[in-house]
């Protein structure tokens, strides 16, 4: 009976894959690749640049991006069912962008797989915000500064932006310009760094909102900095 | 003229080092090892298990852990001066626990090295809280839940614990029992997982505060969970 591995592949640069992630990907018989927004072939392509996956069996998991809870649950159930079939005879690795413990759908599927009596494990990786700090060449937080990771549009989002410490805003999707307008209104334009497509060929780095002149893509991280050398 | 590399080595398990971290450590002529609380020989020992550093020149950086800003600044200045001497002829790697963008002293030294005309780069890694989530086998945050990383005793600490979403408390140092008492008072005992010495031989995992029966060590991460499958 096989194990289901959720494998974090980092944010874009295959060099950010961990040794363990490479080892797990290479040891599993099946690679199950989630697909939504085309993002998922990206996770596979990162993994393929660091591990030899040429002779692996690949299956695709079609995961919808919607807010209809029932439709999502039905999809997760079906996906788990399909994975359990594969786990009867093989270990299965699911490559996932960034770190799997931060906003990944994998956990919802893993729970269902475990309920059906199979083993599931996660393999930690580099989050998109650590990779973004790396790209900017500056720390996210120092001393006793808090660090707040905020999905765009979460409850009390505007108030959370007023917290002291560094704020990272993720998951803006197609609403980057809406967020930029809000940050400008709050006077945070010069304190916000923006990293689009971190670690990929088309990476763009903006030191402040004033440098952003056109639309931003799906993979964009906003870092609203507090970080000084004073704390 | 050499480059100064701040290299994140992950939280304990050498398998969590990235491919890039291994490559950089192996390519630098000098390894500069920060020492405080013995923590720093730990970073070196993790790196040595993943990279061949046997023939590298090793120098030690004695960094104090104190709140005297002037003493700290003097120490950082002296350390930067010493590193610049090494950078005249070599690349220098500084191995650091966890991810270097999260509460690492490296940035303070790197700033000073850059002011003296040398190049400094950081290499992202796996944070202690991602590794802790991996050890617990469950996600830090799902859906639209915020994630708050709180150094123990930061301003408004008690209020920040009331925020919705997941709270990770780091840097308790020797004050774990103080924090545990506070979390109990707030009724959070059963929602708090504790990971001590994550990824190391003496790792301990406690699913709730009720399981903690004795003192906790310096390397302990507290995760106050919100994470459900409901969001």
CSV table of C-alpha atoms in Angstrom, one decimal:
chain,number,residue,atom,x,y,z
A,1,UNK,CA,0.0,0.0,0.0
A,2,UNK,CA,1.5,3.3,-1.1
A,3,UNK,CA,1.8,6.7,0.6
A,4,UNK,CA,0.5,10.0,-0.8
A,5,UNK,CA,3.2,12.7,-0.6
A,6,UNK,CA,2.4,16.4,-0.9
A,7,UNK,CA,5.7,17.8,-2.2
A,8,UNK,CA,6.5,21.6,-2.0
A,9,UNK,CA,8.6,22.6,-5.0
A,10,UNK,CA,9.3,26.2,-4.0
A,11,UNK,CA,8.3,29.4,-5.8
A,12,UNK,CA,9.8,29.2,-9.3
A,13,UNK,CA,13.6,28.6,-9.2
A,14,UNK,CA,14.1,24.8,-9.3
A,15,UNK,CA,17.2,25.5,-7.1
A,16,UNK,CA,14.8,26.2,-4.2
A,17,UNK,CA,13.6,22.6,-4.2
A,18,UNK,CA,14.8,20.8,-1.1
A,19,UNK,CA,16.9,17.6,-1.2
A,20,UNK,CA,14.0,15.8,0.4
A,21,UNK,CA,11.5,17.0,-2.3
A,22,UNK,CA,13.8,15.7,-5.1
A,23,UNK,CA,14.3,12.4,-3.3
A,24,UNK,CA,10.5,11.9,-2.8
A,25,UNK,CA,9.6,12.9,-6.4
A,26,UNK,CA,12.2,10.5,-7.7
A,27,UNK,CA,11.1,7.6,-5.5
A,28,UNK,CA,7.4,7.7,-6.2
A,29,UNK,CA,6.0,5.7,-9.1
A,30,UNK,CA,3.2,8.1,-9.9
A,31,UNK,CA,3.2,11.9,-10.2
A,32,UNK,CA,-0.3,13.4,-9.7
A,33,UNK,CA,-0.3,16.9,-11.1
A,34,UNK,CA,-3.0,19.3,-9.9
A,35,UNK,CA,-4.3,21.6,-12.7
A,36,UNK,CA,-6.0,25.0,-12.2
A,37,UNK,CA,-5.3,28.1,-14.1
A,38,UNK,CA,-2.4,26.3,-15.7
A,39,UNK,CA,-0.5,26.9,-12.4
A,40,UNK,CA,0.0,23.2,-12.0
A,41,UNK,CA,2.0,22.4,-15.0
A,42,UNK,CA,4.2,25.1,-13.5
A,43,UNK,CA,4.8,23.0,-10.3
A,44,UNK,CA,5.6,20.0,-12.5
A,45,UNK,CA,7.9,22.0,-14.7
A,46,UNK,CA,9.8,23.2,-11.7
A,47,UNK,CA,10.1,19.7,-10.3
A,48,UNK,CA,11.2,18.3,-13.7
A,49,UNK,CA,14.1,20.8,-13.8
A,50,UNK,CA,15.5,19.4,-10.5
A,51,UNK,CA,14.5,15.7,-10.6
A,52,UNK,CA,14.4,13.1,-13.3
A,53,UNK,CA,10.7,12.4,-13.8
A,54,UNK,CA,10.9,11.3,-17.4
A,55,UNK,CA,9.9,7.7,-16.8
A,56,UNK,CA,7.2,8.4,-14.2
A,57,UNK,CA,3.5,7.7,-14.8
A,58,UNK,CA,1.8,11.1,-14.7
A,59,UNK,CA,-1.9,11.6,-13.9
A,60,UNK,CA,-3.7,15.0,-13.7
A,61,UNK,CA,-6.0,16.2,-11.0
A,62,UNK,CA,-8.5,18.8,-12.3
A,63,UNK,CA,-9.2,21.0,-9.4
A,64,UNK,CA,-11.8,23.8,-9.9
A,65,UNK,CA,-11.2,27.3,-8.6
A,66,UNK,CA,-14.7,28.3,-7.4
A,67,UNK,CA,-16.5,29.2,-4.2
A,68,UNK,CA,-19.2,26.7,-4.5
A,69,UNK,CA,-18.5,24.6,-1.4
A,70,UNK,CA,-20.6,21.6,-2.6
A,71,UNK,CA,-19.0,21.4,-6.0
A,72,UNK,CA,-15.5,21.7,-4.4
A,73,UNK,CA,-16.3,18.9,-1.9
A,74,UNK,CA,-17.6,16.7,-4.6
A,75,UNK,CA,-14.4,17.3,-6.6
A,76,UNK,CA,-12.2,16.6,-3.6
A,77,UNK,CA,-14.0,13.4,-2.9
A,78,UNK,CA,-13.7,12.2,-6.5
A,79,UNK,CA,-10.0,13.2,-6.6
A,80,UNK,CA,-9.3,11.3,-3.3
A,81,UNK,CA,-11.1,8.3,-4.7
A,82,UNK,CA,-9.0,8.3,-7.8
A,83,UNK,CA,-5.8,8.7,-5.8
A,84,UNK,CA,-6.7,5.8,-3.5
A,85,UNK,CA,-7.0,3.6,-6.6
A,86,UNK,CA,-3.4,4.5,-7.5
A,87,UNK,CA,-2.2,4.1,-3.9
A,88,UNK,CA,-3.2,0.5,-3.9
A,89,UNK,CA,-0.1,-0.3,-5.9
A,90,UNK,CA,2.2,2.8,-5.8
A,91,UNK,CA,3.5,5.8,-3.9
A,92,UNK,CA,2.1,9.0,-5.4
A,93,UNK,CA,3.7,12.5,-5.3
A,94,UNK,CA,1.7,15.7,-5.7
A,95,UNK,CA,4.0,18.6,-6.6
A,96,UNK,CA,2.8,21.9,-5.3
A,97,UNK,CA,4.0,25.5,-5.7
A,98,UNK,CA,5.5,27.3,-2.7
A,99,UNK,CA,5.2,25.6,0.7
A,100,UNK,CA,2.3,23.1,0.9
A,101,UNK,CA,1.3,24.2,4.5
A,102,UNK,CA,0.4,27.7,3.2
A,103,UNK,CA,-2.9,27.9,1.3
A,104,UNK,CA,-2.6,24.6,-0.6
A,105,UNK,CA,-5.6,22.5,-1.6
A,106,UNK,CA,-3.5,19.4,-1.0
A,107,UNK,CA,-4.5,19.1,2.7
A,108,UNK,CA,-8.2,18.9,1.8
A,109,UNK,CA,-7.5,15.9,-0.5
A,110,UNK,CA,-5.0,14.3,1.9
A,111,UNK,CA,-7.6,14.3,4.7
A,112,UNK,CA,-10.0,12.4,2.5
A,113,UNK,CA,-7.3,9.9,1.5
A,114,UNK,CA,-6.4,9.3,5.1
A,115,UNK,CA,-10.1,8.7,6.0
A,116,UNK,CA,-10.0,5.9,3.4
A,117,UNK,CA,-7.1,4.3,5.3
A,118,UNK,CA,-4.1,5.4,3.3
A,119,UNK,CA,-1.1,7.3,4.6
A,120,UNK,CA,-0.4,10.9,3.6
A,121,UNK,CA,2.7,13.0,4.3
A,122,UNK,CA,3.7,16.6,3.5
A,123,UNK,CA,7.2,17.7,2.5
A,124,UNK,CA,8.0,21.3,3.5
A,125,UNK,CA,9.4,23.8,1.1
A,126,UNK,CA,10.2,27.5,0.5
A,127,UNK,CA,7.2,29.8,0.6
A,128,UNK,CA,6.6,32.4,-2.1
A,129,UNK,CA,7.1,35.2,0.5
A,130,UNK,CA,10.6,33.8,1.5
A,131,UNK,CA,11.5,33.5,-2.1
A,132,UNK,CA,10.2,37.1,-2.7
A,133,UNK,CA,12.4,38.4,0.1
A,134,UNK,CA,15.3,36.6,-1.4
A,135,UNK,CA,14.6,38.3,-4.8
A,136,UNK,CA,14.4,41.7,-3.1
A,137,UNK,CA,17.6,41.0,-1.1
A,138,UNK,CA,16.1,42.1,2.1
A,139,UNK,CA,14.6,40.5,5.2
A,140,UNK,CA,10.8,40.2,5.9
A,141,UNK,CA,11.1,40.8,9.6
A,142,UNK,CA,13.7,41.6,12.2
A,143,UNK,CA,13.9,41.8,15.9
A,144,UNK,CA,10.5,41.8,17.5
A,145,UNK,CA,8.4,42.7,14.4
A,146,UNK,CA,5.4,40.6,13.7
A,147,UNK,CA,4.9,39.2,10.2
A,148,UNK,CA,1.3,39.0,8.9
A,149,UNK,CA,0.4,36.8,5.9
A,150,UNK,CA,-2.9,38.0,4.5
A,151,UNK,CA,-4.9,36.5,1.7
A,152,UNK,CA,-6.5,39.4,-0.2
A,153,UNK,CA,-10.0,40.0,0.9
A,154,UNK,CA,-9.9,38.0,4.1
A,155,UNK,CA,-12.1,39.3,6.9
A,156,UNK,CA,-11.1,42.7,8.3
A,157,UNK,CA,-8.5,43.0,5.5
A,158,UNK,CA,-8.3,46.8,5.6
A,159,UNK,CA,-7.8,46.8,9.4
A,160,UNK,CA,-5.2,44.1,9.2
A,161,UNK,CA,-3.1,46.3,6.9
A,162,UNK,CA,-2.9,48.8,9.8
A,163,UNK,CA,-1.2,46.3,12.1
A,164,UNK,CA,2.4,47.0,13.0
A,165,UNK,CA,5.1,44.8,11.4
A,166,UNK,CA,5.4,43.5,7.9
A,167,UNK,CA,2.3,42.5,5.9
A,168,UNK,CA,2.5,40.1,3.0
A,169,UNK,CA,-0.5,40.1,0.7
A,170,UNK,CA,-1.1,36.9,-1.3
A,171,UNK,CA,-3.8,35.5,-3.6
A,172,UNK,CA,-4.9,38.8,-5.2
A,173,UNK,CA,-5.7,36.8,-8.4
A,174,UNK,CA,-6.9,39.2,-11.0
A,175,UNK,CA,-7.6,42.0,-8.4
A,176,UNK,CA,-4.1,43.5,-8.1
A,177,UNK,CA,-5.2,46.9,-9.3
A,178,UNK,CA,-8.0,47.0,-6.7
A,179,UNK,CA,-5.4,46.2,-4.0
A,180,UNK,CA,-3.0,48.8,-5.3
A,181,UNK,CA,-5.7,51.5,-5.2
A,182,UNK,CA,-6.4,50.6,-1.5
A,183,UNK,CA,-2.7,50.6,-0.6
A,184,UNK,CA,-2.3,54.1,-2.3
A,185,UNK,CA,-5.3,55.4,-0.3
A,186,UNK,CA,-3.7,54.2,2.9
A,187,UNK,CA,-0.4,56.0,2.0
A,188,UNK,CA,1.5,52.8,1.7
A,189,UNK,CA,2.7,53.2,-2.0
A,190,UNK,CA,6.4,53.7,-1.1
A,191,UNK,CA,6.5,51.0,1.5
A,192,UNK,CA,5.1,48.3,-0.7
A,193,UNK,CA,7.4,46.1,-2.8
A,194,UNK,CA,5.9,43.9,-5.5
A,195,UNK,CA,7.3,40.6,-6.9
A,196,UNK,CA,5.6,39.1,-10.0
A,197,UNK,CA,6.5,35.6,-11.2
A,198,UNK,CA,9.2,35.2,-8.6
A,199,UNK,CA,12.1,33.0,-9.7
A,200,UNK,CA,10.7,32.5,-13.2
A,201,UNK,CA,12.0,33.8,-16.5
A,202,UNK,CA,9.4,36.6,-16.6
A,203,UNK,CA,10.1,37.7,-13.0
A,204,UNK,CA,9.5,41.5,-12.3
A,205,UNK,CA,10.5,43.3,-9.2
A,206,UNK,CA,9.0,46.7,-8.2
A,207,UNK,CA,10.6,48.6,-5.3
A,208,UNK,CA,7.4,50.6,-4.8
A,209,UNK,CA,3.9,50.9,-6.2
A,210,UNK,CA,5.0,54.0,-8.1
A,211,UNK,CA,7.1,51.7,-10.3
A,212,UNK,CA,4.1,49.5,-11.3
A,213,UNK,CA,2.8,50.8,-14.6
A,214,UNK,CA,0.8,47.9,-16.0
A,215,UNK,CA,-1.3,44.9,-15.0
A,216,UNK,CA,0.2,42.3,-12.7
A,217,UNK,CA,-0.1,38.6,-13.3
A,218,UNK,CA,-1.7,35.9,-11.1
A,219,UNK,CA,1.6,35.1,-9.3
A,220,UNK,CA,2.2,38.3,-7.5
A,221,UNK,CA,3.3,38.8,-3.9
A,222,UNK,CA,3.0,42.2,-2.2
A,223,UNK,CA,5.3,43.0,0.8
A,224,UNK,CA,4.3,46.0,2.8
A,225,UNK,CA,7.4,46.6,4.8
A,226,UNK,CA,8.1,47.8,8.2
A,227,UNK,CA,11.6,46.3,8.2
A,228,UNK,CA,14.1,48.8,9.4
A,229,UNK,CA,17.4,48.3,11.2
A,230,UNK,CA,15.8,50.0,14.2
A,231,UNK,CA,13.9,47.2,16.0
B,1,UNK,CA,36.3,40.4,-5.0
B,2,UNK,CA,34.0,37.9,-3.3
B,3,UNK,CA,30.3,37.8,-2.5
B,4,UNK,CA,28.8,37.3,1.0
B,5,UNK,CA,26.0,34.7,0.9
B,6,UNK,CA,23.5,34.3,3.7
B,7,UNK,CA,22.4,30.7,3.3
B,8,UNK,CA,19.2,29.3,4.9
B,9,UNK,CA,19.7,25.7,6.0
B,10,UNK,CA,16.2,24.9,7.1
B,11,UNK,CA,15.0,23.9,10.5
B,12,UNK,CA,16.9,20.8,11.4
B,13,UNK,CA,16.5,18.0,8.9
B,14,UNK,CA,19.4,18.4,6.4
B,15,UNK,CA,16.9,17.1,3.7
B,16,UNK,CA,15.2,20.5,4.0
B,17,UNK,CA,18.3,22.3,2.6
B,18,UNK,CA,17.6,23.5,-0.9
B,19,UNK,CA,19.7,22.5,-4.0
B,20,UNK,CA,20.8,26.1,-4.2
B,21,UNK,CA,21.9,26.2,-0.6
B,22,UNK,CA,24.1,23.1,-1.0
B,23,UNK,CA,25.6,24.5,-4.3
B,24,UNK,CA,26.5,27.9,-2.7
B,25,UNK,CA,28.0,26.3,0.5
B,26,UNK,CA,30.1,24.0,-1.7
B,27,UNK,CA,31.3,26.8,-4.0
B,28,UNK,CA,32.4,29.3,-1.3
B,29,UNK,CA,36.0,29.2,0.0
B,30,UNK,CA,35.1,30.3,3.5
B,31,UNK,CA,32.3,29.3,5.8
B,32,UNK,CA,31.6,32.0,8.4
B,33,UNK,CA,29.6,30.4,11.3
B,34,UNK,CA,27.6,32.7,13.6
B,35,UNK,CA,27.7,31.5,17.3
B,36,UNK,CA,25.1,32.4,19.9
B,37,UNK,CA,23.6,30.0,22.4
B,38,UNK,CA,25.4,27.2,20.6
B,39,UNK,CA,22.6,27.6,17.9
B,40,UNK,CA,25.1,28.3,15.3
B,41,UNK,CA,27.2,25.1,15.4
B,42,UNK,CA,23.7,23.6,14.8
B,43,UNK,CA,23.3,25.5,11.5
B,44,UNK,CA,26.8,24.3,10.5
B,45,UNK,CA,26.1,20.7,11.5
B,46,UNK,CA,22.9,20.7,9.3
B,47,UNK,CA,24.9,22.1,6.4
B,48,UNK,CA,27.7,19.5,6.8
B,49,UNK,CA,25.2,16.7,6.6
B,50,UNK,CA,24.1,17.8,3.2
B,51,UNK,CA,27.2,19.4,1.6
B,52,UNK,CA,30.9,18.5,1.6
B,53,UNK,CA,32.5,21.2,3.7
B,54,UNK,CA,35.4,19.2,5.0
B,55,UNK,CA,38.1,21.2,3.2
B,56,UNK,CA,36.6,24.7,3.7
B,57,UNK,CA,38.2,27.4,5.8
B,58,UNK,CA,35.9,28.0,8.7
B,59,UNK,CA,35.8,31.2,10.7
B,60,UNK,CA,33.4,32.0,13.6
B,61,UNK,CA,31.3,35.1,14.2
B,62,UNK,CA,30.7,35.7,17.9
B,63,UNK,CA,27.3,37.4,18.0
B,64,UNK,CA,26.0,38.5,21.4
B,65,UNK,CA,22.3,38.0,22.3
B,66,UNK,CA,21.6,41.2,24.2
B,67,UNK,CA,19.3,44.2,24.1
B,68,UNK,CA,22.1,46.8,24.4
B,69,UNK,CA,21.8,48.5,21.0
B,70,UNK,CA,25.2,50.2,21.1
B,71,UNK,CA,27.0,47.0,22.0
B,72,UNK,CA,25.2,45.2,19.2
B,73,UNK,CA,26.0,47.9,16.7
B,74,UNK,CA,29.7,47.7,17.7
B,75,UNK,CA,29.7,44.0,17.3
B,76,UNK,CA,28.0,44.1,13.9
B,77,UNK,CA,30.5,46.7,12.7
B,78,UNK,CA,33.5,44.6,13.8
B,79,UNK,CA,32.0,41.5,12.3
B,80,UNK,CA,31.3,43.2,8.9
B,81,UNK,CA,34.9,44.6,9.0
B,82,UNK,CA,36.3,41.1,9.5
B,83,UNK,CA,34.1,39.6,6.7
B,84,UNK,CA,35.2,42.3,4.3
B,85,UNK,CA,38.8,41.3,4.9
B,86,UNK,CA,37.8,37.7,3.9
B,87,UNK,CA,35.8,38.9,0.9
B,88,UNK,CA,38.9,40.6,-0.6
B,89,UNK,CA,40.0,37.1,-1.8
B,90,UNK,CA,37.0,34.7,-1.3
B,91,UNK,CA,33.3,34.1,-1.4
B,92,UNK,CA,32.0,33.7,2.1
B,93,UNK,CA,28.8,31.7,3.1
B,94,UNK,CA,27.0,32.2,6.4
B,95,UNK,CA,24.8,29.2,7.3
B,96,UNK,CA,21.7,30.2,9.1
B,97,UNK,CA,18.9,28.2,10.7
B,98,UNK,CA,15.4,28.3,9.2
B,99,UNK,CA,14.8,31.0,6.5
B,100,UNK,CA,17.2,33.9,6.6
B,101,UNK,CA,14.5,36.5,5.8
B,102,UNK,CA,12.7,35.7,9.1
B,103,UNK,CA,14.3,37.1,12.2
B,104,UNK,CA,17.9,36.6,11.2
B,105,UNK,CA,20.8,38.8,12.3
B,106,UNK,CA,22.5,38.2,8.9
B,107,UNK,CA,20.7,41.2,7.3
B,108,UNK,CA,22.2,43.6,9.8
B,109,UNK,CA,25.7,42.4,9.0
B,110,UNK,CA,25.0,42.2,5.2
B,111,UNK,CA,23.9,45.9,5.1
B,112,UNK,CA,27.2,46.9,6.7
B,113,UNK,CA,29.2,44.8,4.2
B,114,UNK,CA,27.3,46.3,1.3
B,115,UNK,CA,28.0,49.8,2.6
B,116,UNK,CA,31.7,48.9,2.4
B,117,UNK,CA,31.3,48.2,-1.3
B,118,UNK,CA,30.9,44.4,-1.3
B,119,UNK,CA,28.1,42.3,-2.7
B,120,UNK,CA,25.7,40.4,-0.4
B,121,UNK,CA,23.0,37.9,-1.4
B,122,UNK,CA,20.5,35.8,0.5
B,123,UNK,CA,19.4,32.2,-0.3
B,124,UNK,CA,15.9,31.4,0.8
B,125,UNK,CA,15.0,28.3,2.8
B,126,UNK,CA,12.4,26.5,4.7
B,127,UNK,CA,11.1,28.4,7.8
B,128,UNK,CA,10.8,26.7,11.2
B,129,UNK,CA,7.0,27.1,11.0
B,130,UNK,CA,6.7,25.4,7.6
B,131,UNK,CA,8.9,22.6,9.0
B,132,UNK,CA,6.7,22.4,12.1
B,133,UNK,CA,3.6,22.1,10.0
B,134,UNK,CA,5.3,19.3,8.1
B,135,UNK,CA,6.1,17.6,11.4
B,136,UNK,CA,2.5,17.9,12.5
B,137,UNK,CA,1.3,16.7,9.2
B,138,UNK,CA,-1.3,19.5,8.9
B,139,UNK,CA,-1.5,22.9,7.1
B,140,UNK,CA,-0.8,26.2,8.7
B,141,UNK,CA,-3.6,28.0,6.8
B,142,UNK,CA,-6.3,27.3,4.3
B,143,UNK,CA,-8.7,29.3,2.2
B,144,UNK,CA,-8.8,32.9,3.3
B,145,UNK,CA,-7.4,32.5,6.8
B,146,UNK,CA,-4.6,34.9,7.7
B,147,UNK,CA,-1.4,33.6,9.2
B,148,UNK,CA,0.3,35.7,11.9
B,149,UNK,CA,4.0,35.2,12.9
B,150,UNK,CA,4.5,36.7,16.3
B,151,UNK,CA,7.8,36.9,18.2
B,152,UNK,CA,7.0,36.4,21.8
B,153,UNK,CA,6.6,39.7,23.7
B,154,UNK,CA,6.2,41.9,20.6
B,155,UNK,CA,4.0,45.0,21.1
B,156,UNK,CA,0.3,44.2,21.7
B,157,UNK,CA,1.2,40.5,21.9
B,158,UNK,CA,-1.9,39.6,23.9
B,159,UNK,CA,-4.2,41.4,21.5
B,160,UNK,CA,-2.5,39.8,18.5
B,161,UNK,CA,-3.3,36.4,19.9
B,162,UNK,CA,-7.0,37.3,19.5
B,163,UNK,CA,-6.8,37.9,15.8
B,164,UNK,CA,-8.6,35.4,13.6
B,165,UNK,CA,-6.5,32.9,11.6
B,166,UNK,CA,-3.5,30.9,12.7
B,167,UNK,CA,-0.9,32.4,15.1
B,168,UNK,CA,2.7,31.1,15.2
B,169,UNK,CA,4.6,32.2,18.2
B,170,UNK,CA,8.4,32.1,17.9
B,171,UNK,CA,11.4,33.3,20.0
B,172,UNK,CA,10.0,32.4,23.4
B,173,UNK,CA,13.6,31.6,24.5
B,174,UNK,CA,13.5,30.6,28.1
B,175,UNK,CA,10.0,31.9,28.6
B,176,UNK,CA,7.9,29.1,27.3
B,177,UNK,CA,6.1,28.5,30.6
B,178,UNK,CA,5.1,32.1,30.7
B,179,UNK,CA,3.6,31.8,27.3
B,180,UNK,CA,1.8,28.6,28.1
B,181,UNK,CA,0.2,30.2,31.2
B,182,UNK,CA,-1.0,33.0,29.0
B,183,UNK,CA,-2.4,30.7,26.3
B,184,UNK,CA,-4.2,28.7,29.0
B,185,UNK,CA,-5.7,31.8,30.5
B,186,UNK,CA,-7.0,32.6,27.0
B,187,UNK,CA,-8.6,29.2,26.7
B,188,UNK,CA,-6.3,28.2,23.8
B,189,UNK,CA,-4.7,25.1,25.4
B,190,UNK,CA,-6.4,22.6,23.1
B,191,UNK,CA,-5.9,24.7,20.0
B,192,UNK,CA,-2.1,25.0,20.5
B,193,UNK,CA,0.3,22.5,19.0
B,194,UNK,CA,4.0,22.7,20.1
B,195,UNK,CA,7.0,21.5,18.3
B,196,UNK,CA,10.4,21.4,20.1
B,197,UNK,CA,13.7,20.8,18.2
B,198,UNK,CA,11.9,20.3,14.9
B,199,UNK,CA,13.7,17.8,12.6
B,200,UNK,CA,16.4,17.0,15.1
B,201,UNK,CA,17.0,13.8,17.0
B,202,UNK,CA,15.4,15.1,20.1
B,203,UNK,CA,12.3,16.5,18.4
B,204,UNK,CA,9.1,16.4,20.5
B,205,UNK,CA,5.6,17.1,19.2
B,206,UNK,CA,2.7,18.0,21.5
B,207,UNK,CA,-0.8,18.1,20.0
B,208,UNK,CA,-2.1,20.4,22.7
B,209,UNK,CA,-0.7,22.3,25.8
B,210,UNK,CA,-2.2,19.6,28.0
B,211,UNK,CA,0.4,17.2,26.7
B,212,UNK,CA,3.3,19.4,27.7
B,213,UNK,CA,4.6,18.2,31.1
B,214,UNK,CA,8.1,19.7,31.5
B,215,UNK,CA,10.2,22.6,30.4
B,216,UNK,CA,10.6,23.3,26.7
B,217,UNK,CA,13.9,24.1,25.0
B,218,UNK,CA,15.1,27.1,23.1
B,219,UNK,CA,14.0,25.9,19.7
B,220,UNK,CA,10.3,25.6,20.2
B,221,UNK,CA,7.5,26.8,17.8
B,222,UNK,CA,3.9,27.2,19.0
B,223,UNK,CA,1.1,27.0,16.5
B,224,UNK,CA,-2.3,28.3,17.6
B,225,UNK,CA,-4.6,26.8,15.0
B,226,UNK,CA,-7.7,28.0,13.4
B,227,UNK,CA,-7.2,25.6,10.5
B,228,UNK,CA,-10.3,23.7,9.8
B,229,UNK,CA,-11.8,22.4,6.6
B,230,UNK,CA,-14.5,25.0,6.8
B,231,UNK,CA,-13.0,28.1,5.3
